[in-house]
Rosetta silent file (secondary structure, phi, psi, omega in degrees, C-alpha in Angstrom):
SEQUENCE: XXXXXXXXXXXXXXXXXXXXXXXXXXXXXXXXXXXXXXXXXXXXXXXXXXXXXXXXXXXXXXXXXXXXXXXXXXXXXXXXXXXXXXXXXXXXXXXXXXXXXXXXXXXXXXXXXXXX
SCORE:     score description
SCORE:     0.000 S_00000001
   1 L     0.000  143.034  179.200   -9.243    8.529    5.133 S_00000001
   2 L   -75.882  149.288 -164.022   -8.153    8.515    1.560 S_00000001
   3 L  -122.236   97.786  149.069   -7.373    5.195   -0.512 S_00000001
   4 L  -100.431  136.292 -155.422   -4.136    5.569   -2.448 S_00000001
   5 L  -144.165  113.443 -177.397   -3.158    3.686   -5.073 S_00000001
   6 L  -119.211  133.252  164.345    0.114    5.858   -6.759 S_00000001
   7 L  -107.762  137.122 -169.842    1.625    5.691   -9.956 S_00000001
   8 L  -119.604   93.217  167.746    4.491    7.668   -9.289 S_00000001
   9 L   -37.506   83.886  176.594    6.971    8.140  -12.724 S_00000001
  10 L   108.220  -30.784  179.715   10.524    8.189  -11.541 S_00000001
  11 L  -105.622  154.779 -171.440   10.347    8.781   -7.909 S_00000001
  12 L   -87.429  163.033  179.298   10.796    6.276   -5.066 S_00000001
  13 L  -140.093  154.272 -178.366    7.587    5.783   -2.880 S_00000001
  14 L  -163.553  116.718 -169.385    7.267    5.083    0.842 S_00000001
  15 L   -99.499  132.052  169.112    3.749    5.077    2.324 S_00000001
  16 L  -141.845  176.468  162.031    3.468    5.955    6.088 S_00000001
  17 L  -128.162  145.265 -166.018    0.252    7.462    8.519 S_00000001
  18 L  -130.680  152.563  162.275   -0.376   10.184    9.582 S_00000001
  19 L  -111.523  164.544 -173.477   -3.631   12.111   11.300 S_00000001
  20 L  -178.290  127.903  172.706   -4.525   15.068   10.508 S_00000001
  21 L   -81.182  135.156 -176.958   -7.797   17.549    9.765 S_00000001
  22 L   -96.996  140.981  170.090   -8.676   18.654    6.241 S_00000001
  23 L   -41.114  154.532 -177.847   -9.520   22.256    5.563 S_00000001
  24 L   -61.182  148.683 -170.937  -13.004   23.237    4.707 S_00000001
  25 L   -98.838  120.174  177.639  -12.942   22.848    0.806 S_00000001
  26 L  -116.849  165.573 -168.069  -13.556   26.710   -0.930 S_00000001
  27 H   -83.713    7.921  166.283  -13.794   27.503   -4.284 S_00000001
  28 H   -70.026    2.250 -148.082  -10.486   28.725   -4.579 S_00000001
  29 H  -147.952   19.161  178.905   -9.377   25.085   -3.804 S_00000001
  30 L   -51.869  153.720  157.805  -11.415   22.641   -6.190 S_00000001
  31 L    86.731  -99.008  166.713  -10.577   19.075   -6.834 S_00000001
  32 E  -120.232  166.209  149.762   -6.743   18.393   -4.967 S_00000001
  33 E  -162.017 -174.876 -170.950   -4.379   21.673   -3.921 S_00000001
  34 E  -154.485  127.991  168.684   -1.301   21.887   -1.599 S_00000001
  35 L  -113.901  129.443  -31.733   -0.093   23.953    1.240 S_00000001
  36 L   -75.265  158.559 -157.610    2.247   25.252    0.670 S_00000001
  37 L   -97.330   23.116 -166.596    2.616   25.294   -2.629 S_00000001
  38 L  -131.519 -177.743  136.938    7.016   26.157   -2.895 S_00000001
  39 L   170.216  162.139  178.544    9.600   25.183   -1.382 S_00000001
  40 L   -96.644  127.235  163.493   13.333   25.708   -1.043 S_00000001
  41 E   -90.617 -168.604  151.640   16.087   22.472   -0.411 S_00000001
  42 L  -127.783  177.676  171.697   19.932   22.500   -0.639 S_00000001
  43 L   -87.312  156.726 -174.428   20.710   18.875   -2.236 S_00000001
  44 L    82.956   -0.009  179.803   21.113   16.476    0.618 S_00000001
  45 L  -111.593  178.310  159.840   17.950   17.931    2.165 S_00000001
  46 E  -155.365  174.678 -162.543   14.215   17.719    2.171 S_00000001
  47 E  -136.257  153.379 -171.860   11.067   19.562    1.869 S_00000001
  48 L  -130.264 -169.886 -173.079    7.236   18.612    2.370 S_00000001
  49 L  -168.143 -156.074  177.534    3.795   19.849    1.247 S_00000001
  50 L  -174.904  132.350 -171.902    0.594   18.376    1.941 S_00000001
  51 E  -104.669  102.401  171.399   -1.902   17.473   -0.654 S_00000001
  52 E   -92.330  156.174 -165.352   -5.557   17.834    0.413 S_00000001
  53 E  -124.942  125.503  165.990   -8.269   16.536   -1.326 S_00000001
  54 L  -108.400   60.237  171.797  -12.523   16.815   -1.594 S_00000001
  55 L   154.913  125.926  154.366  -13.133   13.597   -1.789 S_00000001
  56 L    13.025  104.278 -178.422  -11.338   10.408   -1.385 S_00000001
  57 L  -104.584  127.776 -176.868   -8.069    9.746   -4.396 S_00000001
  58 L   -88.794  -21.707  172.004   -8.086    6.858   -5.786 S_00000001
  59 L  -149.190  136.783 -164.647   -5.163    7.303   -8.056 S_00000001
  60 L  -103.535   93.298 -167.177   -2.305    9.678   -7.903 S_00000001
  61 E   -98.675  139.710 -166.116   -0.143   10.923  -10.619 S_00000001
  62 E  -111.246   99.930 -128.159    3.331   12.456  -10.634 S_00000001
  63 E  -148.429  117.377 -177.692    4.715   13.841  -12.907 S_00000001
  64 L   126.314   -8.903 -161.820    7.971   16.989  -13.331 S_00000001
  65 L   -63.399  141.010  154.620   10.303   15.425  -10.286 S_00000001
  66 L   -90.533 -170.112 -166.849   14.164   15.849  -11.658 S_00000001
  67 L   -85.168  157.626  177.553   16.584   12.957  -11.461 S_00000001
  68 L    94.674    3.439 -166.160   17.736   12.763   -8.078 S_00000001
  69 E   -99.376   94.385  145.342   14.797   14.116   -6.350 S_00000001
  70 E   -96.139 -173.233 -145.507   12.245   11.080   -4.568 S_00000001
  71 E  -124.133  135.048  151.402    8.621   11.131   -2.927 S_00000001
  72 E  -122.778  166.395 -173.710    7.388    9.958    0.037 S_00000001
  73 E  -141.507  154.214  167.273    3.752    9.892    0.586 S_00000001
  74 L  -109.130 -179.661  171.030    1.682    9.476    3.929 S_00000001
  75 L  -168.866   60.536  137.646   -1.962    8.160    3.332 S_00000001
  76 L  -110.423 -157.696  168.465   -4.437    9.241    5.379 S_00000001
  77 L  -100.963  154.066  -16.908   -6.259   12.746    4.135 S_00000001
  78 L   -87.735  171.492  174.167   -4.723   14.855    4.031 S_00000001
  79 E   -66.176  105.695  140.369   -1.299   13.223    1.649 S_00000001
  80 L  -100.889  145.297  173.766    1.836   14.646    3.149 S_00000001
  81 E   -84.571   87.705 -172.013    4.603   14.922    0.556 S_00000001
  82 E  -110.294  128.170 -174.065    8.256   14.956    1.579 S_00000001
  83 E   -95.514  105.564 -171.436   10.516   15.771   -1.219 S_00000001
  84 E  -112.998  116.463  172.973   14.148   13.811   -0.477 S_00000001
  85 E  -117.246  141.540 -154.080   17.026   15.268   -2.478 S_00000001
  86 L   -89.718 -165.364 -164.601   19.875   13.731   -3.302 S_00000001
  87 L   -88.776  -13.737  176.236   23.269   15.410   -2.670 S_00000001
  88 L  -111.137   22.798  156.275   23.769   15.276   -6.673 S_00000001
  89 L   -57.382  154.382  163.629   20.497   16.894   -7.586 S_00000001
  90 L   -83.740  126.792  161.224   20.907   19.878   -9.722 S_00000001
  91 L   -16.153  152.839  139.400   20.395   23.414   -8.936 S_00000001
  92 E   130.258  167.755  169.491   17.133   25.312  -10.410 S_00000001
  93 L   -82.268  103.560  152.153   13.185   25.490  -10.293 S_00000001
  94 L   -74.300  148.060  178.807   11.221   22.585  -10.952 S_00000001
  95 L  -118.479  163.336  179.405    7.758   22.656  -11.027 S_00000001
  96 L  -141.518  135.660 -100.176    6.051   19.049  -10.434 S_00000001
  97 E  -153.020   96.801  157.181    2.333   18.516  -11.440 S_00000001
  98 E   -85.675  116.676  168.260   -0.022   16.338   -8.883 S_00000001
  99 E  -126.855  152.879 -176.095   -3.322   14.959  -10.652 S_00000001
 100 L  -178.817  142.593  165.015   -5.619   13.021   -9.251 S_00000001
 101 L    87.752  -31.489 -177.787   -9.892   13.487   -9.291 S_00000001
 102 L   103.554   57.755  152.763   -9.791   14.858  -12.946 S_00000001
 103 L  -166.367  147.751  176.129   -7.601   17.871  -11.287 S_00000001
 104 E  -128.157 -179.421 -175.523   -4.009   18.731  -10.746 S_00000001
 105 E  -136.911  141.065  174.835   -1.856   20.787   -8.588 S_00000001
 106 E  -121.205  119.213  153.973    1.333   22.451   -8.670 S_00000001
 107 L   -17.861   -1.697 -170.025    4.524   22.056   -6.770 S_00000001
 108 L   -13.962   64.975  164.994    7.363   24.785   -7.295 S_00000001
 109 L   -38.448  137.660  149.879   11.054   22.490   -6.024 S_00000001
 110 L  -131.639   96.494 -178.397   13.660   25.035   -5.578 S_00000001
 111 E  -107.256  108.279  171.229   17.196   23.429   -5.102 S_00000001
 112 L   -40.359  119.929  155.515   19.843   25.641   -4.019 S_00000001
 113 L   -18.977  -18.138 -175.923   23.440   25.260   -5.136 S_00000001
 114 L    66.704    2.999  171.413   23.919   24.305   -1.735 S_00000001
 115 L  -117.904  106.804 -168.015   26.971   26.779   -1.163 S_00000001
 116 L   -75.831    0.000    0.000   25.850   28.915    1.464 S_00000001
């Protein structure tokens, strides 16, 4: 199980556990990555990801969230991510930038106008 210790810029954090098996590590995948690596919201909604790892993170940085957007984190390996948006988030693509290990990862947020 992974050891988290997050500084997370801006976003709220809430640590929970979870189990789960991590993928075989390939080299298309060094360091951290995330499946999947999008997602779409409306505001008032949320969205996850899952951060895998090869090798234990000790500290996790965050960094691209807009305002109104927070983080939850789980913390066994792998980190699921749930992206909570608030109903006064803004429209548009963010992208938001995980590092940890002396690698990062990237995130593509897509929040919908919300008028379906």
């Amino acid at each position: 199980m992974a050891t988290i210790a997050a500084l997370v810029l801006g976003l709220g954090l809430t640590t929970t556990t979870a189990d789960a098996a991590t993928p075989a590590r390939t080299a298309a995948h060094p360091g951290i990555w995330l499946t999947p690596t999008s997602g779409t919201v409306s505001p008032g909604g949320s969205t996850k990801t899952t951060l895998h790892s090869d090798e234990p993170v000790g500290l996790l940085t965050v960094s691209g969230a807009p305002p109104g957007v927070t983080m939850g984190l789980s913390n066994p390996d792998p980190i699921y991510v749930v992206f909570y948006v608030s109903p006064s988030a803004a429209a548009g693509l963010y992208v938001i930038t995980f590092s940890a290990n002396g690698s990062s990862a990237k995130y593509r947020l897509i929040i919908t106008t919300g008028d379906d």
